[in-house]
Amino acid sequence: MTFVNTIITYLTKNGMIDEAMLFKPPFTNIHDQGLLGLFDNAQAAKVIKLIDGINENALVQQSA
């Protein structure tokens, strides 16, 4: 759950998250491989899909 909480904290501070960040600090502080060190490919794809949706919503909010 720590990884998910880190995503939430990052989004709260920054509004959006680039998928590449999931493989850099602070996410690699939890596991040195970031997202793929904690989740299998199917789960990681779901996390990325959720993040894409959040980013899309943030873009809509910014342009409104």
Tab-separated table of C-alpha atoms in Angstrom, residues 1-9:
chain	number	residue	atom	x	y	z
A	1	MET	CA	0.000	0.000	0.000
A	2	THR	CA	2.990	2.300	0.514
A	3	PHE	CA	3.567	2.549	-3.246
A	4	VAL	CA	-0.044	3.570	-3.845
A	5	ASN	CA	0.152	6.108	-1.025
A	6	THR	CA	3.284	7.531	-2.629
A	7	ILE	CA	1.379	7.917	-5.906
A	8	ILE	CA	-1.441	9.697	-4.072
A	9	THR	CA	0.994	12.021	-2.297
